[in-house]
Short mmCIF file of C-alpha atoms (C1' of nucleotides) in Angstrom, two decimals:
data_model
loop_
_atom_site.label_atom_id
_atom_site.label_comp_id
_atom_site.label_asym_id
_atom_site.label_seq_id
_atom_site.Cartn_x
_atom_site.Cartn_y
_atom_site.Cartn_z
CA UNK T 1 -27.69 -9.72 20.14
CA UNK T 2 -30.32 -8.90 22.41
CA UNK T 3 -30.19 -6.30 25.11
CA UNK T 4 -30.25 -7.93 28.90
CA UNK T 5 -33.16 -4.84 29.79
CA UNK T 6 -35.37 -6.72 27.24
CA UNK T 7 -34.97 -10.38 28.80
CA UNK T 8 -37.46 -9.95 31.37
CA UNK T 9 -39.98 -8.30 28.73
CA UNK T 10 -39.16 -10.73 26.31
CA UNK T 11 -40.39 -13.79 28.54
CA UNK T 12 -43.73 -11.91 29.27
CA UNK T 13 -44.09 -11.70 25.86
CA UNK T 14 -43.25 -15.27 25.15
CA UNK T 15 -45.97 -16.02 27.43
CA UNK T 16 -48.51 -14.30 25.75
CA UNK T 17 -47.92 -15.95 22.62
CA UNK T 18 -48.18 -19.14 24.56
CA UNK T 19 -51.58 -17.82 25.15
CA UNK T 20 -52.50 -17.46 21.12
CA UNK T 21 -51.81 -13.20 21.55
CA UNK T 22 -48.85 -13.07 18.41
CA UNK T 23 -52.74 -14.50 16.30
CA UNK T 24 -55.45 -13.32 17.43
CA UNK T 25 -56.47 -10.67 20.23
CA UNK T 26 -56.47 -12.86 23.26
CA UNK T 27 -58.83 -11.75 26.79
CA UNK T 28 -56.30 -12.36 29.62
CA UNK T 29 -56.16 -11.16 32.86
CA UNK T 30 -53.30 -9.75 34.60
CA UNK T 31 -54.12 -12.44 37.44
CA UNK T 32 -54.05 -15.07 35.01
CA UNK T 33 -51.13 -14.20 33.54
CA UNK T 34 -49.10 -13.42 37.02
CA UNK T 35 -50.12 -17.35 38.19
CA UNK T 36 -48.62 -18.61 34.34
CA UNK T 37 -45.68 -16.35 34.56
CA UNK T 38 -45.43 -17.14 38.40
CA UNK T 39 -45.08 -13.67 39.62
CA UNK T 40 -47.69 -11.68 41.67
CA UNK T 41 -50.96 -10.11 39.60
CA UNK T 42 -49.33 -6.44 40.76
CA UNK T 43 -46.15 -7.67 38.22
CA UNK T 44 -47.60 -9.03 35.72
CA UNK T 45 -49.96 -5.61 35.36
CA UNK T 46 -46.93 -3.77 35.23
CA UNK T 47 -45.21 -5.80 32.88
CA UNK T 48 -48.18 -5.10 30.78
CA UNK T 49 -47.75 -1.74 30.84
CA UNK T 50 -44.47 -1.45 29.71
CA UNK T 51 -45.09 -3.80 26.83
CA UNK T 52 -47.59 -1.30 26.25
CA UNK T 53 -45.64 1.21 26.47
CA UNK T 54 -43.04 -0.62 23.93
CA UNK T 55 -45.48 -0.94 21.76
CA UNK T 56 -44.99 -4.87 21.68
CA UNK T 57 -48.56 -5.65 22.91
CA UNK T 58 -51.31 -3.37 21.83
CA UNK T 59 -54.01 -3.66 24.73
CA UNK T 60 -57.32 -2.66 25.68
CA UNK T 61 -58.66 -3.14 29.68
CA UNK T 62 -61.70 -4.24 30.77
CA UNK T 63 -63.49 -4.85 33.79
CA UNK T 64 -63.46 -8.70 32.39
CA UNK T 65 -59.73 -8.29 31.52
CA UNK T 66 -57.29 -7.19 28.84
CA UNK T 67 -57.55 -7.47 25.51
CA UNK T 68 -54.26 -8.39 24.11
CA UNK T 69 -52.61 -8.57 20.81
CA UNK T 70 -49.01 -8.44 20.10
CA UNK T 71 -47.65 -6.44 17.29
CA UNK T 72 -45.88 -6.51 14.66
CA UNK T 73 -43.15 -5.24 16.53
CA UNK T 74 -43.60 -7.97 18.87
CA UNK T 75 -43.57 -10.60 16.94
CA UNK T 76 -40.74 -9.16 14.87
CA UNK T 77 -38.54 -9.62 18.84
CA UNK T 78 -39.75 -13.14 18.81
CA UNK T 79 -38.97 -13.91 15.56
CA UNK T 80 -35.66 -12.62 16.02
CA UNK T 81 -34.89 -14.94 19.12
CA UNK T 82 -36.52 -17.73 17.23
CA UNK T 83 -34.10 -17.28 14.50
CA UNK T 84 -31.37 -16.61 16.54
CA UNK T 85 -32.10 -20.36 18.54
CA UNK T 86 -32.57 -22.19 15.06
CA UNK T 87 -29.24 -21.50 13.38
CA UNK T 88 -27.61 -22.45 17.44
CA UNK T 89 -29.54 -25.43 17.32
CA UNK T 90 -29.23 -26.39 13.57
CA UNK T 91 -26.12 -25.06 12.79
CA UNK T 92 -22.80 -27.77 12.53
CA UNK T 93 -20.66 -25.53 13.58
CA UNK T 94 -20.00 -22.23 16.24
CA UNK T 95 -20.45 -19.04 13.81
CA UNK T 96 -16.91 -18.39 14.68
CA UNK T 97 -14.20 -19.46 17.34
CA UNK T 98 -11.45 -17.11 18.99
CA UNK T 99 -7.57 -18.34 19.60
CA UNK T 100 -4.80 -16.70 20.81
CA UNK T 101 -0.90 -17.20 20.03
CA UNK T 102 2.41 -15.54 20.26
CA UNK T 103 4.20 -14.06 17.55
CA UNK T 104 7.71 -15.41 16.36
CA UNK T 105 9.36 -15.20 13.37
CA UNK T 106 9.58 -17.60 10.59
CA UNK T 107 12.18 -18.20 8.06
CA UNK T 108 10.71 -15.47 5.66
CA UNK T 109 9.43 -18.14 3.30
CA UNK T 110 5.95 -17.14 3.86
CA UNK T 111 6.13 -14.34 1.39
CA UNK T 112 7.51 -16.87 -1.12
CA UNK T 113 4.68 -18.86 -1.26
CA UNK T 114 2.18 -15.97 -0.52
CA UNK T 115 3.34 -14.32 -3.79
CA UNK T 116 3.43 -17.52 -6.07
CA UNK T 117 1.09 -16.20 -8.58
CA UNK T 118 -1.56 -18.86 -8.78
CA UNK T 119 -1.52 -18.83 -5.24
CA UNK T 120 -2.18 -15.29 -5.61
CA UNK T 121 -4.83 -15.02 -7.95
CA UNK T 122 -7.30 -17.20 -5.88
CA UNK T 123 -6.46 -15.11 -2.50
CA UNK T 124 -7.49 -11.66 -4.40
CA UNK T 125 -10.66 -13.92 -5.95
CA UNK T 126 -11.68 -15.93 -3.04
CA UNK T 127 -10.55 -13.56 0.27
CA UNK T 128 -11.12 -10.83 -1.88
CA UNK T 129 -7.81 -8.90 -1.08
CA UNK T 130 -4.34 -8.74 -2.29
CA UNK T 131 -2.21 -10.48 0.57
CA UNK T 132 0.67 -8.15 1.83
CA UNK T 133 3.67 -10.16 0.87
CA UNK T 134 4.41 -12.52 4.11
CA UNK T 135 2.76 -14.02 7.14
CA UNK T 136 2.45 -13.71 10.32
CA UNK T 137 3.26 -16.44 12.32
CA UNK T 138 1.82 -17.02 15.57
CA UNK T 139 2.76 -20.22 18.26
CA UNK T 140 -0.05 -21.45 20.25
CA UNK T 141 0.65 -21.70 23.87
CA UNK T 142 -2.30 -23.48 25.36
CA UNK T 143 -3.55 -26.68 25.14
CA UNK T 144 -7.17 -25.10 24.45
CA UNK T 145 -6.01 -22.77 21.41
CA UNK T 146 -4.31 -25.80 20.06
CA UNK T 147 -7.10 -27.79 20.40
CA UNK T 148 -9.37 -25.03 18.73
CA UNK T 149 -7.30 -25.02 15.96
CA UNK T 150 -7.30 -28.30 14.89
CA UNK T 151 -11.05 -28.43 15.42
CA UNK T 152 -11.26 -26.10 12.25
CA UNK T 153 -10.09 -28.83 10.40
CA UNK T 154 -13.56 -30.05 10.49
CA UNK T 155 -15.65 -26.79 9.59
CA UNK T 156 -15.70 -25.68 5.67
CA UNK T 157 -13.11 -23.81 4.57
CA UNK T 158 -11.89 -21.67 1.61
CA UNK T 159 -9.76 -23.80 -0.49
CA UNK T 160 -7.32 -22.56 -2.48
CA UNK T 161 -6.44 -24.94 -5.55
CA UNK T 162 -2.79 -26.45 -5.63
CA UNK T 163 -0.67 -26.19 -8.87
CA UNK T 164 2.14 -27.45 -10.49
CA UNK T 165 5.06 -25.29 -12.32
CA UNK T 166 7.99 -26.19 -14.18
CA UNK T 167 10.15 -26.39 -10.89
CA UNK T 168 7.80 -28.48 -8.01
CA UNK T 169 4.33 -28.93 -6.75
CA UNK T 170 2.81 -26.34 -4.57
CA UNK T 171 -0.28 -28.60 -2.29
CA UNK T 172 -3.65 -27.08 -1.85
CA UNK T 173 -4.82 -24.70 0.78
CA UNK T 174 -7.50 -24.03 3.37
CA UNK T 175 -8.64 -20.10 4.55
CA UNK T 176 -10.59 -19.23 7.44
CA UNK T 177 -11.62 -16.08 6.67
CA UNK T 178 -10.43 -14.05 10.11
CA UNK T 179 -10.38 -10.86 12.10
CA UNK T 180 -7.11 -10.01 13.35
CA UNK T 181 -7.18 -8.43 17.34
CA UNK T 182 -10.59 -7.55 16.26
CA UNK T 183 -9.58 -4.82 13.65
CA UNK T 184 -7.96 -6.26 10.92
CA UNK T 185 -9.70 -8.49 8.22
CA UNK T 186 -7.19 -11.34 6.89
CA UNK T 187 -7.69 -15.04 6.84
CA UNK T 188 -5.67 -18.47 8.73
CA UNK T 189 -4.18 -20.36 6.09
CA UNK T 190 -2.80 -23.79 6.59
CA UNK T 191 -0.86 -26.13 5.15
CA UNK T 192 1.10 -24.07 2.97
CA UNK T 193 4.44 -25.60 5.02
CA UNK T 194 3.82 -29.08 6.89
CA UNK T 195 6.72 -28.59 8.51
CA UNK T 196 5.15 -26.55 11.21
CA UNK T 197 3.44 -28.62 13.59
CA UNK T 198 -0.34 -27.77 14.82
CA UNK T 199 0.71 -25.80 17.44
CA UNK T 200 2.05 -22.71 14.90
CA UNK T 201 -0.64 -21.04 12.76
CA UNK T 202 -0.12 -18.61 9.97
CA UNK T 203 -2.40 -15.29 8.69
CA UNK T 204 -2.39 -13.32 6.04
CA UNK T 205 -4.36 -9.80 5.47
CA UNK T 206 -4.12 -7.23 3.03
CA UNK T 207 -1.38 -5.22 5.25
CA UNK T 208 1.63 -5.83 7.10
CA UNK T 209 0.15 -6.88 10.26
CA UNK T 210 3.31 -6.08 12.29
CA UNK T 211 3.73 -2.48 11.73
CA UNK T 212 -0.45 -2.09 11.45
CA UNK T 213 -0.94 -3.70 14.56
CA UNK T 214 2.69 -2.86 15.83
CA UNK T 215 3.38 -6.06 16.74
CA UNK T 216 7.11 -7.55 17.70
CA UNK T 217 8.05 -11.16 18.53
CA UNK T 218 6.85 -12.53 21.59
CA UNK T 219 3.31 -10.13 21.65
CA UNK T 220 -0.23 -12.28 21.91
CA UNK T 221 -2.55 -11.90 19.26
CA UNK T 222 -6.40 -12.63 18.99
CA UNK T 223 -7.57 -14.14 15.94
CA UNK T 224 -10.99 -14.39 15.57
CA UNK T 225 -11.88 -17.46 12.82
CA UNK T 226 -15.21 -16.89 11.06
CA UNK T 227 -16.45 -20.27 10.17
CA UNK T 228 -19.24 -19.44 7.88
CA UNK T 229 -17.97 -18.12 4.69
CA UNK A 1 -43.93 -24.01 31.16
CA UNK A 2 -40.30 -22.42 32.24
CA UNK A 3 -40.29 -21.11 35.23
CA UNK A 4 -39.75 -17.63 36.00
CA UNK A 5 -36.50 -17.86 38.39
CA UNK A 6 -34.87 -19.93 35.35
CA UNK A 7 -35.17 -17.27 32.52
CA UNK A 8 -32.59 -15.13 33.73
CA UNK A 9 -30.09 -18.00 33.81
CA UNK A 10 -31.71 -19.31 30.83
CA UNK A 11 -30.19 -15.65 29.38
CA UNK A 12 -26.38 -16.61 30.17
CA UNK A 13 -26.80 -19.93 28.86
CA UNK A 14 -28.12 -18.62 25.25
CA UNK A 15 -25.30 -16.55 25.56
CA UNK A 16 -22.65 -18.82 26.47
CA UNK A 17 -24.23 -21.05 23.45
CA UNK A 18 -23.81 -18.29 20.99
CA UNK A 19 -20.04 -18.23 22.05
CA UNK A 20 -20.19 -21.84 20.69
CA UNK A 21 -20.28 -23.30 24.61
CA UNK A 22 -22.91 -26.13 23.91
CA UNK A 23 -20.77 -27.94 21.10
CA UNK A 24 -17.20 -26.95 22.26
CA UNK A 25 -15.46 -25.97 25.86
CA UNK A 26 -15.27 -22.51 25.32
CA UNK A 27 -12.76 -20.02 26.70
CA UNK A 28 -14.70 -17.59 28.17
CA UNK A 29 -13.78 -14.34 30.29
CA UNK A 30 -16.40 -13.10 33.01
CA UNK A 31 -15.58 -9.91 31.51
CA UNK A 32 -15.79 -10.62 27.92
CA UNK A 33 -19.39 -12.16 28.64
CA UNK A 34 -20.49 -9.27 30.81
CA UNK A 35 -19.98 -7.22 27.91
CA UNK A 36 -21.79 -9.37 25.63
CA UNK A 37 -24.55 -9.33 28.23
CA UNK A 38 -24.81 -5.80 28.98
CA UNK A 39 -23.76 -6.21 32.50
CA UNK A 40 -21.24 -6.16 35.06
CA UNK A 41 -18.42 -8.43 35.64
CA UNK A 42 -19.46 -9.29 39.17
CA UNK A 43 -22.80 -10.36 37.84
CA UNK A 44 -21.43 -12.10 34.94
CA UNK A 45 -19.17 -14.08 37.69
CA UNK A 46 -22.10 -14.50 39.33
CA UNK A 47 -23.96 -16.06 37.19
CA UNK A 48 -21.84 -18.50 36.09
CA UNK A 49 -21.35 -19.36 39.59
CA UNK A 50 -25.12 -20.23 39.75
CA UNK A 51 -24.99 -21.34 36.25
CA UNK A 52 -22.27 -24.71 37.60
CA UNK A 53 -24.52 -25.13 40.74
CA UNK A 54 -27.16 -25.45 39.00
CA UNK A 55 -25.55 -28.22 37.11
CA UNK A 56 -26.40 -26.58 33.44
CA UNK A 57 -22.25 -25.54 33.00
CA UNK A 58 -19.31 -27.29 33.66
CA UNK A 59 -16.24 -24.54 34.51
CA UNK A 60 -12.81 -24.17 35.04
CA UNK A 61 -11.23 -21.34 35.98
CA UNK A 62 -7.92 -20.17 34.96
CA UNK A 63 -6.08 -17.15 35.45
CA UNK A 64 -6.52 -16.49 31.57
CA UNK A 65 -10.59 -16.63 31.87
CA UNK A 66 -12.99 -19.99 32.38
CA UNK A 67 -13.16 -22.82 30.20
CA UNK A 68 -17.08 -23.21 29.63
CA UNK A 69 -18.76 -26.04 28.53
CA UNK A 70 -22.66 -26.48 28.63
CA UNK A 71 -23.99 -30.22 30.17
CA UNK A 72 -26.32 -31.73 29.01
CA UNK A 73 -28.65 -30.78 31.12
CA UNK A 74 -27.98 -26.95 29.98
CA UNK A 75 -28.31 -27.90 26.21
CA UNK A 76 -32.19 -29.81 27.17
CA UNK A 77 -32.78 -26.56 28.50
CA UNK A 78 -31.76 -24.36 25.61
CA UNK A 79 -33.42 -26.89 23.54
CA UNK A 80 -36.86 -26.92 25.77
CA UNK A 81 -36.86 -23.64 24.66
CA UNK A 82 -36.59 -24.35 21.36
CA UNK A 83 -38.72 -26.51 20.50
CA UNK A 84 -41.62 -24.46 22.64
CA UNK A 85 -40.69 -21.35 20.30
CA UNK A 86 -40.55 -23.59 17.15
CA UNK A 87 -44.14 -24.79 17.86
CA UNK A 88 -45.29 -21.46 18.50
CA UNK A 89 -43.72 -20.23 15.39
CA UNK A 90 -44.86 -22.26 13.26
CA UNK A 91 -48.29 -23.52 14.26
CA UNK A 92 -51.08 -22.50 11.94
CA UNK A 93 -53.29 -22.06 15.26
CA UNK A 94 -53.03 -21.69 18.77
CA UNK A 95 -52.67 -25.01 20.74
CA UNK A 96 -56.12 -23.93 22.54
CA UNK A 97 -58.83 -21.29 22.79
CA UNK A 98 -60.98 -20.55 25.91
CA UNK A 99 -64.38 -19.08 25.55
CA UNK A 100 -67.37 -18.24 28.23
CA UNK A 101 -70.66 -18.33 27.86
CA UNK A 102 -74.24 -18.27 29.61
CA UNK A 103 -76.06 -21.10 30.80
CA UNK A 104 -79.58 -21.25 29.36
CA UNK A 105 -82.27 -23.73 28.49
CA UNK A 106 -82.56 -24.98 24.92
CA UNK A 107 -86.09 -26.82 24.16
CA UNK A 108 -84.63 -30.44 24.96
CA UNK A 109 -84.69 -31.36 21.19
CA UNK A 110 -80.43 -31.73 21.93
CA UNK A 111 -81.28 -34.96 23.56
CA UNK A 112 -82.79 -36.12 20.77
CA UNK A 113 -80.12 -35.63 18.35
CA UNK A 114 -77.15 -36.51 20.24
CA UNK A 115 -78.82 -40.38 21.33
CA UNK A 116 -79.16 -41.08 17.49
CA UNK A 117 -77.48 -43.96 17.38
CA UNK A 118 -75.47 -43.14 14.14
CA UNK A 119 -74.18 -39.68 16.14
CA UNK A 120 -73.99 -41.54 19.18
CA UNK A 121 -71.54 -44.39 17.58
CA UNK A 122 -69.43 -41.94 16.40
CA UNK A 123 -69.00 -39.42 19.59
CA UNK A 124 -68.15 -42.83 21.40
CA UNK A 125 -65.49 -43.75 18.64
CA UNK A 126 -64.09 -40.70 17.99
CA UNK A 127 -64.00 -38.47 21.17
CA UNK A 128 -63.86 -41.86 23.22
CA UNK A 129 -67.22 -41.04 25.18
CA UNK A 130 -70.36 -41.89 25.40
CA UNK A 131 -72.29 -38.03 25.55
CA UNK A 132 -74.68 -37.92 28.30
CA UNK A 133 -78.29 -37.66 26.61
CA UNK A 134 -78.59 -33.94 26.47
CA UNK A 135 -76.48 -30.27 25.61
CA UNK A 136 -75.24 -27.93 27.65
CA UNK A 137 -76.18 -24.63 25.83
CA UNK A 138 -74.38 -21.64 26.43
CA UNK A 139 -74.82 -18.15 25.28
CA UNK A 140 -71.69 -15.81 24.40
CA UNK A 141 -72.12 -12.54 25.17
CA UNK A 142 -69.45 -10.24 24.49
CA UNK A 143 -68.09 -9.67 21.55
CA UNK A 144 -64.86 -11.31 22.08
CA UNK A 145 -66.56 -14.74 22.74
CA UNK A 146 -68.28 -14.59 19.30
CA UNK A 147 -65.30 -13.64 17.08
CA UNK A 148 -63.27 -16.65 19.21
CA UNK A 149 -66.01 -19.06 18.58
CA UNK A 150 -65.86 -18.19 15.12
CA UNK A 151 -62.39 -18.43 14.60
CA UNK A 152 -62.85 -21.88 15.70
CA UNK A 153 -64.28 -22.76 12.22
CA UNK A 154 -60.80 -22.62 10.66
CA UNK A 155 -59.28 -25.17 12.76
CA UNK A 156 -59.27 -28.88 12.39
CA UNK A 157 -61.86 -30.34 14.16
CA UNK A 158 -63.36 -33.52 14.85
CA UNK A 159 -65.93 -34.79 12.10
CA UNK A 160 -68.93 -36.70 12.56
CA UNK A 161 -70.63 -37.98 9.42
CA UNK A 162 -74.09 -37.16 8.27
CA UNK A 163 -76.56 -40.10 7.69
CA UNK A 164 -80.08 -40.44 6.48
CA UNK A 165 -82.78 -42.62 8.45
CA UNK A 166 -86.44 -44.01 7.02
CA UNK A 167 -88.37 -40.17 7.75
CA UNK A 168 -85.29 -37.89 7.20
CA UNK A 169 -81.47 -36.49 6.78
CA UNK A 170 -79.38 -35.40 9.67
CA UNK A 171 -76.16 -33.25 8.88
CA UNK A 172 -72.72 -33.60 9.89
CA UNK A 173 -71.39 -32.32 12.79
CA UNK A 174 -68.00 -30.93 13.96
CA UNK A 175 -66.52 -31.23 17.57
CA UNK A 176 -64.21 -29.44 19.18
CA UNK A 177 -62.61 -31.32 22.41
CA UNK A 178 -62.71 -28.96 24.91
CA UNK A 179 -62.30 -29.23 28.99
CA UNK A 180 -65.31 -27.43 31.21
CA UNK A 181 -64.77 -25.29 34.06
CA UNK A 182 -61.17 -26.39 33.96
CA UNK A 183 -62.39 -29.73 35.44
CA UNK A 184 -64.84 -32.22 32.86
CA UNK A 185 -63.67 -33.27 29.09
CA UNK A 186 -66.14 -32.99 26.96
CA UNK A 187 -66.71 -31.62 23.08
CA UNK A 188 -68.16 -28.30 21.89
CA UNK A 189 -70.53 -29.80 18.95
CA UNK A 190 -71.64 -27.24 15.75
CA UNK A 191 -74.86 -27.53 13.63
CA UNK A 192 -76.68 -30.41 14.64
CA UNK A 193 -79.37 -27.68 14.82
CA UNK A 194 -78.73 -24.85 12.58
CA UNK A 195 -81.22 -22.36 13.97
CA UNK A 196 -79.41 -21.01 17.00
CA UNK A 197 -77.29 -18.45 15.53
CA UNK A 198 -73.24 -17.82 15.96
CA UNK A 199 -73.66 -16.66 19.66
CA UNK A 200 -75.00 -20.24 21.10
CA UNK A 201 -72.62 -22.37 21.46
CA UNK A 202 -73.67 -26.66 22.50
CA UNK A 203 -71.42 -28.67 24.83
CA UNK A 204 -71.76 -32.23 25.53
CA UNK A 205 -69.49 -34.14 28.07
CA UNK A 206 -69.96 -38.24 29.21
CA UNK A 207 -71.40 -36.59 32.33
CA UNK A 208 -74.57 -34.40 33.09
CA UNK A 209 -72.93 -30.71 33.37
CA UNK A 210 -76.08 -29.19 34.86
CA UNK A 211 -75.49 -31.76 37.86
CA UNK A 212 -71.68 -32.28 38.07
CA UNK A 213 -70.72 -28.49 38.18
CA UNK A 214 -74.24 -27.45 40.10
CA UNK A 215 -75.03 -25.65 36.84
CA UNK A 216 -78.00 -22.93 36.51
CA UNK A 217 -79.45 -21.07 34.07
CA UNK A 218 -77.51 -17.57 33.94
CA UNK A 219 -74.40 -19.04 35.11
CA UNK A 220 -71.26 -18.42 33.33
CA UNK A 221 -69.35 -21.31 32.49
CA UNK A 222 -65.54 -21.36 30.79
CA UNK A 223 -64.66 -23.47 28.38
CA UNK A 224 -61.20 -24.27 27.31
CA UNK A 225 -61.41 -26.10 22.96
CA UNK A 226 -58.80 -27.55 22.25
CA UNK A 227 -57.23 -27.37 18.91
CA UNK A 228 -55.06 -29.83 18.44
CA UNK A 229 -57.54 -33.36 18.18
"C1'" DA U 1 -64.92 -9.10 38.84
"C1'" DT U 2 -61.21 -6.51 37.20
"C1'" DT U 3 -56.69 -3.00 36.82
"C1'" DA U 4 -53.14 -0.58 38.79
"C1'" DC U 5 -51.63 2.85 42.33
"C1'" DT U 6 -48.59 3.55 46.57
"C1'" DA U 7 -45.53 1.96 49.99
"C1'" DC U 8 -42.63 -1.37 51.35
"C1'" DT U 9 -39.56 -5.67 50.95
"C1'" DA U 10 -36.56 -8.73 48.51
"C1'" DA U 11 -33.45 -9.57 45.01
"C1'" DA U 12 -30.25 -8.28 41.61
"C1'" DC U 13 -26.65 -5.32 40.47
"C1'" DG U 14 -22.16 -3.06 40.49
"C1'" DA U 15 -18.10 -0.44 42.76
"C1'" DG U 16 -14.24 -1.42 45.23
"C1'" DT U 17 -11.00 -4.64 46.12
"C1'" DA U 18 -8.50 -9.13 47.69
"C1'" DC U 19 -6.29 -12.79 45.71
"C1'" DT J 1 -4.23 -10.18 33.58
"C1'" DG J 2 -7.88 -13.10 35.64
"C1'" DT J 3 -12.12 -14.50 39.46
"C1'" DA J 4 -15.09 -13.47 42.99
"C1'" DC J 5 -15.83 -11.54 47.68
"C1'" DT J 6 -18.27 -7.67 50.60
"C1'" DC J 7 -21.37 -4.18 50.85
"C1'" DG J 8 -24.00 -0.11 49.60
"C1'" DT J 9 -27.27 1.08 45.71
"C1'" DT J 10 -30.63 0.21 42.36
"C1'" DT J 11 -34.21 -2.37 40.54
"C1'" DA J 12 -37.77 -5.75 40.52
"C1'" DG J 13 -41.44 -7.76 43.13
"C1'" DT J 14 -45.30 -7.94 46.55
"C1'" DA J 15 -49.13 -6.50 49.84
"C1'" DG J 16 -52.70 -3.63 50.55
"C1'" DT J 17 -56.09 -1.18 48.52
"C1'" DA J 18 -58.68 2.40 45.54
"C1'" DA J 19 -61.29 2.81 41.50
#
DNA sequence: ATTACTACTAAACGAGTAC
DNA sequence: TGTACTCGTTTAGTAGTAA
C-alpha cells in the first residue's frame, strides 16, 4: 500500500505535523528536528531536502531556521496512512483471508444444485455472474486453513435465499465473494450439502475452474476470501 | 514520541496487521511479505526475527511459511500510532505553538493591572497561580512571530472576566498557558492594555522572570502556548 | 545562530546458499 | 517448497566544517 522507500520520509513527515507544519508554516530547525526525530542535525537537513525535493514540505531557510509547511501532497500521504490505520483498527474483520486446499472430486451433485433455478437467479444477481455448472471441491489439509474457514462463519456474507419446490426444500446459502489462485473471480459457498464436514470447501466462478486453471485431483489451490462485500 | 530505531519495525508490523495478523494467527511467507514490502526475503526474515525478539510477534515456523500472530504488545504499538495520527488528524489546532520575542521595558502600569484583586482571583483560580506583581513584555520581531501570535486568537483560551470598580471598567482578558524558556509555567495574557499593538506580546508567571531566568532588556526569550487549557 | 557540503563509518540490504 | 545463515554491496547516518 505504501512503498518501503517512503517509510523513512513518511516518519519525518509525521514529525513535522507533530510540530503544527500539515496547519500552519511552522519555524523549525534542522537541529531541532534531528534531537525530536533522534537522528543527527546533518540527517534531519537532508531529510529535509528530499521532502523538498518530493514536494511534501514546501520550505524556506533562514539563518533563524526553516520555514516549513507541508503540502497538499503531504498531507494527502498522511491522510492516506491515517485512513489506512482507521479501517485496521476499526474494522471487525481482516479485509480478506487466504486458505489453501486440495482438489478432489465430488459426487457431481454440485452442478445439481448450482443450476436449481432460484438458486441461480440470486448467484447472477448477487455474485453478479452466471456460475459454470459445478463446483470445485477443495479438502483442507491443515489445521490453520480449517480453522480459517470456519472463522468466516463469523464475517458477513452473501446470502442466498432458500426455497421450496414441489419435490423438497433446498436450505439457504452463504458466498464469500473470492479470487481463485489469484486470477479467477468466483465465490466459497457453503452449506449447500451438510454432509461435507468443515474440512471440504466448495467454489463456484463463472468458468470451469479445472480446465481454466488446469487443475486435476490432488493439485493445491489458493483461494483468496474477500470479506467485505 | 516513537522512537526512530522502532519505525522501521513499526513498518512490518502495519504490514503484518494488514494481512489480518493483529486479530487472527496469520499464515505468512517471508517471501510473500517481502513482496508486499518491497524488499528482499532475507530482510523480510529478518525482520520478523527482530520483530519476535522484540516481543511485538509471536511465530512459528513451518516448512509451508510462519504462522504470525501480533502480541499485545505489537497491537499497543500499532495502536500508539493510531491514536497519535488520529489526534493529529483531527485536531482543529496544533497541541502547542512556540513564539520568541524581545525583552523590553513596559511603563510598570502591568503591575497595576494584574494585582487587581478581581484579575488576581481569577489568574489564581483558573491558571492555579498567583502572577507575580508585574509582566514580562516581549517584542516579536519577525514576521513569523506576529502571524503565530495572531493565530493564537482562534484557539480556545483561558477567559478572565471583565469587572467594573467605583472610578472605572477593566476588560476581559484571555490567557494562553504557556511554559518560558522551556523551564517556568506561566500565561501569555491579551488586552489588559490595548495600546501596545499585535507585535507586544505580555507574559506573567507565579515567579519574577526578569530574576529567575537573569532576564535583560534585548534578550530573546522563547515561549512555548499551549493550546490545549 | 543557522544550513548543508564532503568524507567517512555504521547499518541495512540482498545474492548465494545450507538446511 | 520453506527459513535463515554468511558475506560482499548499497544505503543511511554522523563528524567536521564552510558559508
Amino acid at each position: 500500500m505504501i512503498e518501503t522507500q517512503s517509510w523513512r520520509h513518511l516518519c519525518t513527515l509525521l514529525k513535522l505535523a507533530e510540530m503544527g507544519a500539515h496547519r500552519r508554516t511552522a519555524k523549525i530547525s534542522t537541529e531541532y528536528l534531528a534531537r525530536k526525530l533522534g537522528i543527527s542535525q546533518q540527517s534531519a537537513s537532508r531529510h529535509l531536502i528530499e521532502l523538498d525535493r518530493k514536494g511534501w514540505i514546501k520550505r524556506t531557510t533562514t539563518h533563524e531556521g526553516c520555514l516549513i509547511r507541508i503540502t497538499e501532497a503531504g498531507v494527502a500521504e498522511l491522510k492516506k496512512l491515517y485512513s489506512n490505520m482507521r479501517f485496521l483498527m476499526e474494522a471487525a474483520y481482516p479485509p480478506s483471508v487466504t486458505i489453501e486446499g486440495i482438489v478432489f472430486s465430488g459426487l457431481g451433485e454440485g452442478a445439481y444444485y448450482v443450476t436449481r433455478d432460484p438458486y441461480r437467479r440470486q448467484f447472477i444477481e448477487k455474485l453478479g455472474f452466471d456460475p459454470y455448472p459445478g463446483t470445485l471441491n477443495l479438502k483442507l489439509v491443515t489445521e490453520y486453513d480449517v480453522k480459517t474457514r470456519s472463522e468466516l462463519e463469523g464475517y458477513p456474507a452473501i446470502e442466498i435465499e432458500g426455497f421450496t419446490n414441489e419435490s423438497r426444500t433446498f436450505g439457504p446459502v452463504k458466498c464469500y465473494p473470492a479470487i481463485i489462485e489469484n486470477r479467477v473471480k468466483g465465490a466459497l459457498i457453503s452449506a449447500i450439502r451438510s454432509h461435507y464436514d468443515a474440512s471440504v470447501v466448495e467454489i463456484i466462478a463463472p468458468v470451469c475452474l479445472r480446465k481454466h486453471l488446469t487443475l486435476k485431483d490432488g493439485h493445491k489451490v489458493k483461494v483468496e476470501i474477500l470479506t467485505t462485500p
